[in-house]
Amino acid sequence: MTEEPSARLIEQRVRNRIYDILEILADCDTGVDLVGINGYFHLFDDFLHHPSIESGVSVLSKAERAIVLEIADFLEAACAATPDFTRAEFIESGWPRQIAPKARDARALFLRRGLFSEEFDESEPGQPVVVPTGR
């Protein structure tokens, strides 16, 4: 029987998935090729509307949350500006080249703290949560 992950562990995994998305966005045109145009526009959909992120109580730092929301705004603007574009038209529009540098900045910001464990709760990356033993 497997144990359900803690709320903390789920938050850590969400942050790591956001980092994975930043990797795709940082790859510029290659990122579009990897996930397609619709996938590119909707990469953050499952994560940014996570209640903890919307309320600002996730494991994202304030700076991480701010830059991710800024990138999400870029993606929304790109989607609105390029409705029904083909892949080639979207890439030619320059949006991936505008988004990629901000994604690289975000990726660097995330890596300053590091990535969290996918297996156990951590207070910060590389620092397991210590549960006091009852004596």
XYZ file of C-alpha atoms in Angstrom:
135
model
C 0.000 0.000 0.000
C 1.383 3.388 -0.954
C 1.050 6.367 1.305
C -0.617 9.504 -0.036
C 1.869 12.348 -0.545
C 1.693 15.216 1.912
C 0.405 18.628 0.834
C 4.000 19.856 1.118
C 5.311 17.146 -1.193
C 2.629 17.970 -3.758
C 3.673 21.637 -3.620
C 7.305 20.639 -4.129
C 6.343 18.575 -7.170
C 4.284 21.445 -8.607
C 7.279 23.774 -8.295
C 9.469 21.201 -10.052
C 6.918 20.879 -12.892
C 6.921 24.673 -13.284
C 10.709 24.471 -13.606
C 10.244 21.852 -16.356
C 7.921 24.262 -18.171
C 10.522 27.019 -17.901
C 12.986 24.670 -19.618
C 10.582 24.327 -22.565
C 9.948 28.072 -22.784
C 13.673 28.843 -22.531
C 14.284 26.674 -25.608
C 12.590 29.286 -27.789
C 11.440 27.820 -31.137
C 12.510 24.315 -30.132
C 10.102 24.535 -27.191
C 7.249 25.299 -29.582
C 8.226 22.270 -31.655
C 8.326 20.085 -28.561
C 4.794 20.807 -27.329
C 3.038 22.415 -30.321
C 1.443 25.853 -30.380
C -1.597 24.993 -28.255
C 0.545 23.127 -25.769
C 2.945 26.067 -25.631
C 0.182 28.528 -24.784
C -1.309 26.297 -22.105
C 1.809 24.952 -20.381
C 1.064 26.723 -17.102
C -2.705 26.105 -17.034
C -2.626 23.182 -14.608
C -0.187 24.852 -12.255
C -0.841 28.587 -12.035
C -4.443 28.067 -11.033
C -3.351 25.845 -8.179
C -4.950 27.411 -5.049
C -1.666 27.716 -3.175
C -0.018 29.605 -6.032
C -2.981 31.918 -6.527
C -3.005 32.692 -2.798
C 0.785 33.044 -2.597
C 1.330 30.257 -0.039
C 3.051 27.678 -2.248
C 6.698 26.645 -1.963
C 7.481 29.233 -4.636
C 9.345 32.206 -3.256
C 7.761 35.613 -3.823
C 10.273 36.340 -6.578
C 9.655 32.957 -8.240
C 5.899 33.449 -8.128
C 6.200 36.982 -9.566
C 8.364 35.959 -12.519
C 6.197 32.928 -13.316
C 3.057 35.092 -13.304
C 4.859 37.591 -15.546
C 5.679 34.817 -18.014
C 2.071 33.612 -17.875
C 0.998 37.147 -18.837
C 3.449 37.000 -21.776
C 1.897 33.703 -22.875
C -1.620 35.149 -22.665
C -0.555 38.178 -24.724
C 1.118 35.925 -27.302
C -1.999 33.780 -27.541
C -4.242 36.829 -27.993
C -1.913 38.379 -30.574
C -1.518 35.239 -32.676
C -4.912 33.528 -32.957
C -5.031 30.682 -35.459
C -1.400 31.114 -36.500
C 0.527 28.215 -37.927
C 3.700 27.112 -36.206
C 5.816 28.986 -38.763
C 3.764 32.185 -38.404
C 3.945 32.002 -34.625
C 7.715 31.553 -34.636
C 8.096 34.336 -37.213
C 6.020 36.618 -34.957
C 8.942 36.618 -32.522
C 6.933 35.717 -29.425
C 9.043 32.670 -28.522
C 12.190 34.836 -28.783
C 10.604 37.414 -26.462
C 9.480 34.848 -23.907
C 12.674 32.740 -23.848
C 14.959 35.261 -22.064
C 12.428 35.771 -19.265
C 12.069 31.978 -18.952
C 15.863 31.679 -18.717
C 15.887 34.322 -15.972
C 13.157 32.414 -14.129
C 15.013 29.145 -14.541
C 18.159 30.722 -13.043
C 16.098 32.102 -10.172
C 14.651 28.647 -9.445
C 18.105 27.076 -9.547
C 19.454 29.502 -6.934
C 17.374 27.565 -4.411
C 17.559 24.282 -6.300
C 14.861 21.755 -7.044
C 12.884 20.038 -4.305
C 12.739 16.327 -3.636
C 9.966 14.412 -5.362
C 10.039 11.771 -2.614
C 10.067 13.496 0.778
C 9.145 16.807 2.390
C 11.836 19.475 2.505
C 11.819 22.855 4.195
C 14.133 24.063 1.403
C 15.764 22.089 -1.413
C 18.248 19.650 0.145
C 16.945 20.250 3.680
C 14.527 17.541 4.816
C 11.773 18.584 7.175
C 12.729 17.372 10.642
C 9.822 16.043 12.617
C 10.530 16.187 16.348
C 10.251 12.846 18.081
C 7.921 12.689 21.058
C 9.638 11.764 24.292
